Structures are given as C-alpha cells and as structure tokens.
Amino acid sequence: MSKILKIDHLGIAVSNLEEAVKFYRDVLGLELEGFEDIPKQKVRVAMFRVGESRIELVEATSEDSAIYKYIKSRGEGLHHIALRVDDIRVFSREIAGKVDLIYKEPMDILGERLINFIHPKHSKGVMYELVERIKE
Ligand code: ZN
C-alpha cells in the first residue's frame, strides 16, 4: 500500500518566467532553488522553497505545450497541486480504475522525481500531480 505524504508543491502557470520570479524572490523573499528545463513537457520551471514544500512556476517553451494551451484558455495562475507519494507506481495501481491518469507510466523528470497527473474531471476541476522524489 502506498500513501500521500504531503503537499510537495503548488504549480503556477506563468507566461514569463523571469518576470514572475521577481515577485516570489524579490517581494516575498523566497529562496529560488533554480531553473529547470524539461523538454519532455516543453516547459521551463523555477522552483522555490517554502518550508517543507515548494512553489513551482511553469512557463511553456512551445505553443504545443499543455501550459501554453492552459494559459491561452484560462490565463495565468494556479495550475496544479502536487501530492508527494512514497511509491508512485504502487499508488497509481491502487487508484487505477477509479481515475484516469494523464501518462501511462510515471514520467522521469531529470532523474530527480517521477510524476503523473490525475485527470481533473475526477477532482472538481483541480489538477493533481503525483510526485515520488528520487532525490530530495
Ligand atoms: Zn508540478
């Protein structure tokens, strides 16, 4: 059996990453952990530490990125809530049949984490990301 451990991060869709970073770093004073390029998802990300959790700013790098389409139809803002699970494969198996996941297999992000998304039709419009951290 696998379980949800905590809220890993909040994902916020932004149209200009450098511009958005200024608010979180310079106004809120959060610690910027760094930028990540994630070609598989056609996004660039900035990660901020917030105590035990994180805020992830996500910018599309291509017009066929899901983030590009999201911002075009709904505007910038909260895109997903990421839940940390101890074993994403076991957790996915346990919820299979009750919900649809976006990817067939968890996606490896930079060798640091495995992720998948629960389709928001199951969760009142909230997109949940599942995250298993390989490296903290
Ligand atoms: Zn995320």
Tab-separated table of N, CA and C and ligand atoms in Angstrom:
chain	number	residue	atom	x	y	z
A	1	MET	N	0.827	-1.198	0.000
A	1	MET	CA	0.000	0.000	0.000
A	1	MET	C	0.871	1.262	0.000
A	2	SER	N	0.439	2.224	-0.779
A	2	SER	CA	1.172	3.484	-0.865
A	2	SER	C	0.284	4.603	-0.342
A	3	LYS	N	0.907	5.671	0.145
A	3	LYS	CA	0.078	6.749	0.660
A	3	LYS	C	0.639	8.137	0.323
A	4	ILE	N	-0.236	9.132	0.467
A	4	ILE	CA	0.154	10.516	0.240
A	4	ILE	C	0.866	11.021	1.491
A	5	LEU	N	2.044	11.602	1.305
A	5	LEU	CA	2.861	12.038	2.434
A	5	LEU	C	2.650	13.514	2.770
A	6	LYS	N	2.504	14.346	1.732
A	6	LYS	CA	2.364	15.780	1.974
A	6	LYS	C	2.090	16.497	0.661
A	7	ILE	N	1.842	17.810	0.748
A	7	ILE	CA	1.784	18.611	-0.474
A	7	ILE	C	3.224	18.914	-0.866
A	8	ASP	N	3.632	18.381	-2.012
A	8	ASP	CA	5.015	18.535	-2.474
A	8	ASP	C	5.246	19.951	-2.983
A	9	HIS	N	4.356	20.414	-3.839
A	9	HIS	CA	4.456	21.788	-4.345
A	9	HIS	C	3.148	22.225	-4.964
A	10	LEU	N	3.053	23.544	-5.192
A	10	LEU	CA	1.958	24.107	-5.969
A	10	LEU	C	2.543	24.534	-7.301
A	11	GLY	N	1.865	24.211	-8.392
A	11	GLY	CA	2.347	24.572	-9.722
A	11	GLY	C	1.552	25.754	-10.254
A	12	ILE	N	2.272	26.799	-10.654
A	12	ILE	CA	1.628	28.027	-11.123
A	12	ILE	C	2.058	28.288	-12.558
A	13	ALA	N	1.074	28.410	-13.449
A	13	ALA	CA	1.355	28.658	-14.867
A	13	ALA	C	1.617	30.144	-15.063
A	14	VAL	N	2.755	30.459	-15.690
A	14	VAL	CA	3.104	31.864	-15.943
A	14	VAL	C	3.515	32.015	-17.402
A	15	SER	N	3.316	33.222	-17.931
A	15	SER	CA	3.675	33.418	-19.341
A	15	SER	C	5.107	33.944	-19.495
A	16	ASN	N	5.677	34.500	-18.415
A	16	ASN	CA	7.056	34.983	-18.473
A	16	ASN	C	7.761	34.636	-17.167
A	17	LEU	N	8.628	33.639	-17.229
A	17	LEU	CA	9.245	33.090	-16.018
A	17	LEU	C	10.104	34.127	-15.281
A	18	GLU	N	10.965	34.837	-16.007
A	18	GLU	CA	11.861	35.822	-15.371
A	18	GLU	C	11.055	36.894	-14.642
A	19	GLU	N	10.000	37.331	-15.295
A	19	GLU	CA	9.135	38.364	-14.722
A	19	GLU	C	8.446	37.833	-13.451
A	20	ALA	N	7.943	36.614	-13.522
A	20	ALA	CA	7.214	36.019	-12.403
A	20	ALA	C	8.140	35.766	-11.211
A	21	VAL	N	9.390	35.387	-11.500
A	21	VAL	CA	10.356	35.089	-10.436
A	21	VAL	C	10.540	36.297	-9.517
A	22	LYS	N	10.493	37.489	-10.096
A	22	LYS	CA	10.745	38.704	-9.314
A	22	LYS	C	9.798	38.824	-8.110
A	23	PHE	N	8.529	38.504	-8.324
A	23	PHE	CA	7.565	38.602	-7.228
A	23	PHE	C	7.918	37.634	-6.100
A	24	TYR	N	8.178	36.368	-6.449
A	24	TYR	CA	8.419	35.342	-5.437
A	24	TYR	C	9.752	35.556	-4.714
A	25	ARG	N	10.788	35.956	-5.464
A	25	ARG	CA	12.121	36.130	-4.883
A	25	ARG	C	12.258	37.507	-4.226
A	26	ASP	N	11.893	38.554	-4.963
A	26	ASP	CA	12.209	39.910	-4.500
A	26	ASP	C	11.132	40.497	-3.594
A	27	VAL	N	9.881	40.136	-3.812
A	27	VAL	CA	8.811	40.671	-2.962
A	27	VAL	C	8.562	39.738	-1.777
A	28	LEU	N	8.350	38.445	-2.049
A	28	LEU	CA	8.067	37.512	-0.956
A	28	LEU	C	9.337	37.045	-0.249
A	29	GLY	N	10.490	37.179	-0.912
A	29	GLY	CA	11.753	36.791	-0.290
A	29	GLY	C	11.970	35.296	-0.200
A	30	LEU	N	11.334	34.535	-1.093
A	30	LEU	CA	11.512	33.080	-1.079
A	30	LEU	C	12.844	32.695	-1.719
A	31	GLU	N	13.353	31.538	-1.294
A	31	GLU	CA	14.628	31.041	-1.803
A	31	GLU	C	14.419	30.344	-3.146
A	32	LEU	N	15.047	30.893	-4.187
A	32	LEU	CA	14.979	30.277	-5.522
A	32	LEU	C	15.983	29.135	-5.577
A	33	GLU	N	15.463	27.910	-5.748
A	33	GLU	CA	16.371	26.753	-5.815
A	33	GLU	C	17.048	26.656	-7.167
A	34	GLY	N	16.371	27.157	-8.203
A	34	GLY	CA	16.977	27.112	-9.528
A	34	GLY	C	15.944	26.939	-10.626
A	35	PHE	N	16.466	26.978	-11.857
A	35	PHE	CA	15.620	26.806	-13.039
A	35	PHE	C	15.840	25.399	-13.595
A	36	GLU	N	14.795	24.848	-14.181
A	36	GLU	CA	14.910	23.530	-14.818
A	36	GLU	C	14.293	23.600	-16.201
A	37	ASP	N	14.987	23.015	-17.164
A	37	ASP	CA	14.420	22.846	-18.489
A	37	ASP	C	13.881	21.445	-18.580
A	38	ILE	N	12.610	21.297	-18.935
A	38	ILE	CA	12.025	19.961	-19.026
A	38	ILE	C	11.469	19.777	-20.441
A	39	PRO	N	12.363	19.402	-21.390
A	39	PRO	CA	11.970	19.309	-22.799
A	39	PRO	C	10.799	18.346	-23.035
A	40	LYS	N	10.741	17.258	-22.249
A	40	LYS	CA	9.655	16.279	-22.410
A	40	LYS	C	8.289	16.922	-22.260
A	41	GLN	N	8.191	17.912	-21.370
A	41	GLN	CA	6.912	18.582	-21.140
A	41	GLN	C	6.840	19.934	-21.836
A	42	LYS	N	7.930	20.286	-22.536
A	42	LYS	CA	8.005	21.590	-23.225
A	42	LYS	C	7.726	22.733	-22.261
A	43	VAL	N	8.419	22.686	-21.128
A	43	VAL	CA	8.294	23.752	-20.136
A	43	VAL	C	9.650	24.084	-19.531
A	44	ARG	N	9.713	25.271	-18.946
A	44	ARG	CA	10.818	25.691	-18.108
A	44	ARG	C	10.218	26.056	-16.755
A	45	VAL	N	10.945	25.698	-15.716
A	45	VAL	CA	10.385	25.765	-14.379
A	45	VAL	C	11.333	26.524	-13.448
A	46	ALA	N	10.788	27.284	-12.522
A	46	ALA	CA	11.571	27.851	-11.422
A	46	ALA	C	10.990	27.298	-10.132
A	47	MET	N	11.877	26.749	-9.281
A	47	MET	CA	11.437	26.130	-8.022
A	47	MET	C	11.831	26.996	-6.834
A	48	PHE	N	10.864	27.234	-5.972
A	48	PHE	CA	11.106	27.977	-4.738
A	48	PHE	C	10.834	27.090	-3.551
A	49	ARG	N	11.693	27.174	-2.547
A	49	ARG	CA	11.475	26.511	-1.275
A	49	ARG	C	10.471	27.307	-0.453
A	50	VAL	N	9.503	26.618	0.110
A	50	VAL	CA	8.594	27.258	1.069
A	50	VAL	C	8.502	26.292	2.243
A	51	GLY	N	9.406	26.430	3.185
A	51	GLY	CA	9.443	25.493	4.315
A	51	GLY	C	9.622	24.070	3.819
A	52	GLU	N	8.676	23.207	4.186
A	52	GLU	CA	8.732	21.792	3.817
A	52	GLU	C	8.242	21.549	2.391
A	53	SER	N	7.714	22.594	1.772
A	53	SER	CA	7.096	22.433	0.465
A	53	SER	C	7.781	23.343	-0.556
A	54	ARG	N	7.173	23.455	-1.727
A	54	ARG	CA	7.751	24.286	-2.778
A	54	ARG	C	6.653	24.964	-3.584
A	55	ILE	N	7.044	26.031	-4.274
A	55	ILE	CA	6.205	26.623	-5.313
A	55	ILE	C	6.976	26.482	-6.613
A	56	GLU	N	6.283	25.994	-7.628
A	56	GLU	CA	6.893	25.756	-8.942
A	56	GLU	C	6.233	26.697	-9.949
A	57	LEU	N	7.019	27.565	-10.564
A	57	LEU	CA	6.492	28.413	-11.633
A	57	LEU	C	6.778	27.704	-12.947
A	58	VAL	N	5.775	27.608	-13.801
A	58	VAL	CA	5.913	26.835	-15.036
A	58	VAL	C	5.613	27.719	-16.240
A	59	GLU	N	6.572	27.766	-17.158
A	59	GLU	CA	6.430	28.557	-18.384
A	59	GLU	C	6.527	27.621	-19.582
A	60	ALA	N	5.651	27.802	-20.564
A	60	ALA	CA	5.705	26.980	-21.784
A	60	ALA	C	6.901	27.385	-22.633
A	61	THR	N	7.541	26.407	-23.264
A	61	THR	CA	8.636	26.727	-24.186
A	61	THR	C	8.220	26.500	-25.635
A	62	SER	N	6.956	26.098	-25.828
A	62	SER	CA	6.476	25.818	-27.178
A	62	SER	C	4.955	26.003	-27.199
A	63	GLU	N	4.445	26.328	-28.368
A	63	GLU	CA	2.998	26.546	-28.475
A	63	GLU	C	2.208	25.246	-28.390
A	64	ASP	N	2.879	24.102	-28.498
A	64	ASP	CA	2.134	22.849	-28.301
A	64	ASP	C	2.345	22.274	-26.893
A	65	SER	N	2.841	23.114	-25.994
A	65	SER	CA	2.932	22.722	-24.587
A	65	SER	C	1.547	22.837	-23.940
A	66	ALA	N	1.247	21.913	-23.036
A	66	ALA	CA	-0.041	21.960	-22.319
A	66	ALA	C	-0.175	23.268	-21.531
A	67	ILE	N	0.949	23.792	-21.058
A	67	ILE	CA	0.916	25.046	-20.289
A	67	ILE	C	0.543	26.224	-21.199
A	68	TYR	N	1.048	26.198	-22.406
A	68	TYR	CA	0.692	27.260	-23.367
A	68	TYR	C	-0.823	27.261	-23.596
A	69	LYS	N	-1.361	26.068	-23.820
A	69	LYS	CA	-2.811	25.950	-24.080
A	69	LYS	C	-3.624	26.351	-22.845
A	70	TYR	N	-3.117	25.971	-21.680
A	70	TYR	CA	-3.809	26.300	-20.433
A	70	TYR	C	-3.901	27.809	-20.260
A	71	ILE	N	-2.785	28.501	-20.434
A	71	ILE	CA	-2.772	29.961	-20.237
A	71	ILE	C	-3.645	30.645	-21.281
A	72	LYS	N	-3.625	30.102	-22.496
A	72	LYS	CA	-4.428	30.696	-23.553
A	72	LYS	C	-5.926	30.617	-23.226
A	73	SER	N	-6.360	29.502	-22.655
A	73	SER	CA	-7.790	29.367	-22.384
A	73	SER	C	-8.194	29.870	-21.001
A	74	ARG	N	-7.306	29.782	-20.006
A	74	ARG	CA	-7.722	30.123	-18.637
A	74	ARG	C	-6.903	31.228	-17.987
A	75	GLY	N	-5.832	31.631	-18.647
A	75	GLY	CA	-4.989	32.680	-18.074
A	75	GLY	C	-3.949	32.119	-17.115
A	76	GLU	N	-3.080	32.981	-16.634
A	76	GLU	CA	-2.052	32.566	-15.688
A	76	GLU	C	-2.708	32.239	-14.339
A	77	GLY	N	-1.986	31.488	-13.529
A	77	GLY	CA	-2.485	31.212	-12.183
A	77	GLY	C	-2.239	29.788	-11.746
A	78	LEU	N	-2.907	29.411	-10.656
A	78	LEU	CA	-2.707	28.075	-10.085
A	78	LEU	C	-3.087	27.007	-11.098
A	79	HIS	N	-2.148	26.129	-11.407
A	79	HIS	CA	-2.348	25.108	-12.429
A	79	HIS	C	-2.545	23.721	-11.822
A	80	HIS	N	-1.742	23.395	-10.806
A	80	HIS	CA	-1.898	22.077	-10.178
A	80	HIS	C	-1.410	22.065	-8.735
A	81	ILE	N	-1.879	21.079	-7.995
A	81	ILE	CA	-1.408	20.802	-6.640
A	81	ILE	C	-0.692	19.456	-6.708
A	82	ALA	N	0.554	19.439	-6.248
A	82	ALA	CA	1.335	18.202	-6.338
A	82	ALA	C	1.364	17.498	-4.994
A	83	LEU	N	0.984	16.240	-4.997
A	83	LEU	CA	0.946	15.414	-3.793
A	83	LEU	C	2.125	14.449	-3.817
A	84	ARG	N	2.910	14.453	-2.752
A	84	ARG	CA	4.039	13.518	-2.657
A	84	ARG	C	3.525	12.155	-2.209
A	85	VAL	N	3.888	11.133	-2.966
A	85	VAL	CA	3.545	9.764	-2.579
A	85	VAL	C	4.845	8.994	-2.358
A	86	ASP	N	4.788	7.952	-1.542
A	86	ASP	CA	6.026	7.215	-1.271
A	86	ASP	C	6.401	6.281	-2.418
A	87	ASP	N	5.398	5.779	-3.158
A	87	ASP	CA	5.683	4.907	-4.300
A	87	ASP	C	4.642	5.171	-5.392
A	88	ILE	N	5.048	5.892	-6.415
A	88	ILE	CA	4.073	6.349	-7.418
A	88	ILE	C	3.499	5.180	-8.227
A	89	ARG	N	4.290	4.150	-8.461
A	89	ARG	CA	3.769	3.017	-9.243
A	89	ARG	C	2.704	2.267	-8.461
A	90	VAL	N	2.984	2.026	-7.188
A	90	VAL	CA	2.009	1.329	-6.337
A	90	VAL	C	0.761	2.203	-6.173
A	91	PHE	N	0.969	3.482	-5.912
A	91	PHE	CA	-0.174	4.396	-5.736
A	91	PHE	C	-1.032	4.427	-7.004
A	92	SER	N	-0.374	4.504	-8.167
A	92	SER	CA	-1.100	4.545	-9.447
A	92	SER	C	-1.930	3.280	-9.646
A	93	ARG	N	-1.344	2.143	-9.301
A	93	ARG	CA	-2.078	0.871	-9.415
A	93	ARG	C	-3.312	0.869	-8.519
A	94	GLU	N	-3.132	1.438	-7.308
A	94	GLU	CA	-4.240	1.427	-6.349
A	94	GLU	C	-5.412	2.308	-6.785
A	95	ILE	N	-5.124	3.383	-7.511
A	95	ILE	CA	-6.227	4.265	-7.917
A	95	ILE	C	-6.680	3.988	-9.360
A	96	ALA	N	-5.983	3.103	-10.046
A	96	ALA	CA	-6.366	2.747	-11.417
A	96	ALA	C	-7.776	2.165	-11.406
A	97	GLY	N	-8.560	2.517	-12.403
A	97	GLY	CA	-9.927	2.017	-12.439
A	97	GLY	C	-10.893	3.003	-11.794
A	98	LYS	N	-10.367	3.844	-10.879
A	98	LYS	CA	-11.209	4.867	-10.247
A	98	LYS	C	-11.006	6.212	-10.921
A	99	VAL	N	-9.795	6.452	-11.397
A	99	VAL	CA	-9.480	7.722	-12.076
A	99	VAL	C	-8.597	7.449	-13.288
A	100	ASP	N	-8.578	8.408	-14.204
A	100	ASP	CA	-7.655	8.341	-15.336
A	100	ASP	C	-6.408	9.136	-14.997
A	101	LEU	N	-5.259	8.566	-15.339
A	101	LEU	CA	-4.000	9.289	-15.203
A	101	LEU	C	-3.592	9.795	-16.584
A	102	ILE	N	-2.878	10.906	-16.617
A	102	ILE	CA	-2.513	11.519	-17.897
A	102	ILE	C	-1.479	10.671	-18.644
A	103	TYR	N	-0.463	10.158	-17.938
A	103	TYR	CA	0.562	9.320	-18.580
A	103	TYR	C	0.328	7.853	-18.217
A	104	LYS	N	0.651	6.970	-19.169
A	104	LYS	CA	0.527	5.528	-18.920
A	104	LYS	C	1.486	5.067	-17.832
A	105	GLU	N	2.722	5.595	-17.923
A	105	GLU	CA	3.768	5.280	-16.941
A	105	GLU	C	4.237	6.599	-16.335
A	106	PRO	N	4.681	6.597	-15.075
A	106	PRO	CA	5.199	7.829	-14.486
A	106	PRO	C	6.333	8.405	-15.339
A	107	MET	N	6.367	9.743	-15.463
A	107	MET	CA	7.398	10.396	-16.253
A	107	MET	C	8.575	10.754	-15.345
A	108	ASP	N	9.785	10.394	-15.812
A	108	ASP	CA	11.006	10.711	-15.068
A	108	ASP	C	11.413	12.137	-15.403
A	109	ILE	N	11.519	12.979	-14.375
A	109	ILE	CA	11.915	14.369	-14.577
A	109	ILE	C	13.342	14.546	-14.064
A	110	LEU	N	14.270	14.646	-15.015
A	110	LEU	CA	15.677	14.950	-14.732
A	110	LEU	C	16.317	13.977	-13.732
A	111	GLY	N	15.794	12.771	-13.675
A	111	GLY	CA	16.348	11.778	-12.745
A	111	GLY	C	16.123	12.137	-11.283
A	112	GLU	N	15.273	13.132	-11.037
A	112	GLU	CA	15.056	13.609	-9.665
A	112	GLU	C	13.718	13.203	-9.092
A	113	ARG	N	12.735	13.070	-9.971
A	113	ARG	CA	11.403	12.736	-9.488
A	113	ARG	C	10.607	12.030	-10.571
A	114	LEU	N	9.645	11.260	-10.129
A	114	LEU	CA	8.706	10.592	-11.030
A	114	LEU	C	7.361	11.261	-10.825
A	115	ILE	N	6.702	11.592	-11.936
A	115	ILE	CA	5.434	12.307	-11.808
A	115	ILE	C	4.357	11.711	-12.707
A	116	ASN	N	3.120	12.001	-12.345
A	116	ASN	CA	1.977	11.735	-13.215
A	116	ASN	C	0.892	12.727	-12.803
A	117	PHE	N	-0.162	12.807	-13.559
A	117	PHE	CA	-1.254	13.713	-13.235
A	117	PHE	C	-2.570	12.952	-13.221
A	118	ILE	N	-3.436	13.301	-12.274
A	118	ILE	CA	-4.794	12.766	-12.248
A	118	ILE	C	-5.647	13.698	-13.100
A	119	HIS	N	-6.418	13.134	-13.997
A	119	HIS	CA	-7.256	13.966	-14.859
A	119	HIS	C	-8.221	14.797	-14.010
A	120	PRO	N	-8.295	16.119	-14.277
A	120	PRO	CA	-9.108	16.991	-13.399
A	120	PRO	C	-10.608	16.736	-13.460
A	121	LYS	N	-11.063	15.931	-14.399
A	121	LYS	CA	-12.503	15.635	-14.443
A	121	LYS	C	-12.950	14.843	-13.197
A	122	HIS	N	-11.992	14.200	-12.524
A	122	HIS	CA	-12.322	13.403	-11.334
A	122	HIS	C	-12.315	14.235	-10.063
A	123	SER	N	-11.718	15.407	-10.110
A	123	SER	CA	-11.414	16.129	-8.870
A	123	SER	C	-11.932	17.570	-8.914
A	124	LYS	N	-13.136	17.729	-9.432
A	124	LYS	CA	-13.809	19.041	-9.434
A	124	LYS	C	-12.946	20.134	-10.051
A	125	GLY	N	-12.272	19.771	-11.129
A	125	GLY	CA	-11.520	20.782	-11.863
A	125	GLY	C	-10.121	21.041	-11.347
A	126	VAL	N	-9.729	20.382	-10.235
A	126	VAL	CA	-8.374	20.578	-9.713
A	126	VAL	C	-7.456	19.534	-10.346
A	127	MET	N	-6.356	20.000	-10.917
A	127	MET	CA	-5.367	19.079	-11.462
A	127	MET	C	-4.417	18.673	-10.341
A	128	TYR	N	-4.350	17.369	-10.058
A	128	TYR	CA	-3.408	16.876	-9.056
A	128	TYR	C	-2.256	16.191	-9.752
A	129	GLU	N	-1.049	16.589	-9.347
A	129	GLU	CA	0.159	15.905	-9.800
A	129	GLU	C	0.555	14.935	-8.698
A	130	LEU	N	0.994	13.762	-9.075
A	130	LEU	CA	1.568	12.822	-8.108
A	130	LEU	C	3.081	12.880	-8.272
A	131	VAL	N	3.807	12.928	-7.175
A	131	VAL	CA	5.266	13.038	-7.230
A	131	VAL	C	5.901	12.021	-6.300
A	132	GLU	N	6.855	11.265	-6.835
A	132	GLU	CA	7.740	10.472	-5.974
A	132	GLU	C	9.131	11.070	-6.148
A	133	ARG	N	9.749	11.494	-5.072
A	133	ARG	CA	11.086	12.098	-5.156
A	133	ARG	C	12.145	11.015	-5.121
A	134	ILE	N	13.002	11.023	-6.141
A	134	ILE	CA	14.159	10.117	-6.142
A	134	ILE	C	15.266	10.789	-5.341
A	135	LYS	N	15.416	12.111	-5.608
A	135	LYS	CA	16.353	12.939	-4.830
A	135	LYS	C	15.547	14.049	-4.194
A	136	GLU	N	15.859	14.368	-2.971
A	136	GLU	CA	15.165	15.470	-2.287
A	136	GLU	C	15.658	16.785	-2.874
B	1	ZN	ZN	4.398	20.347	-10.621
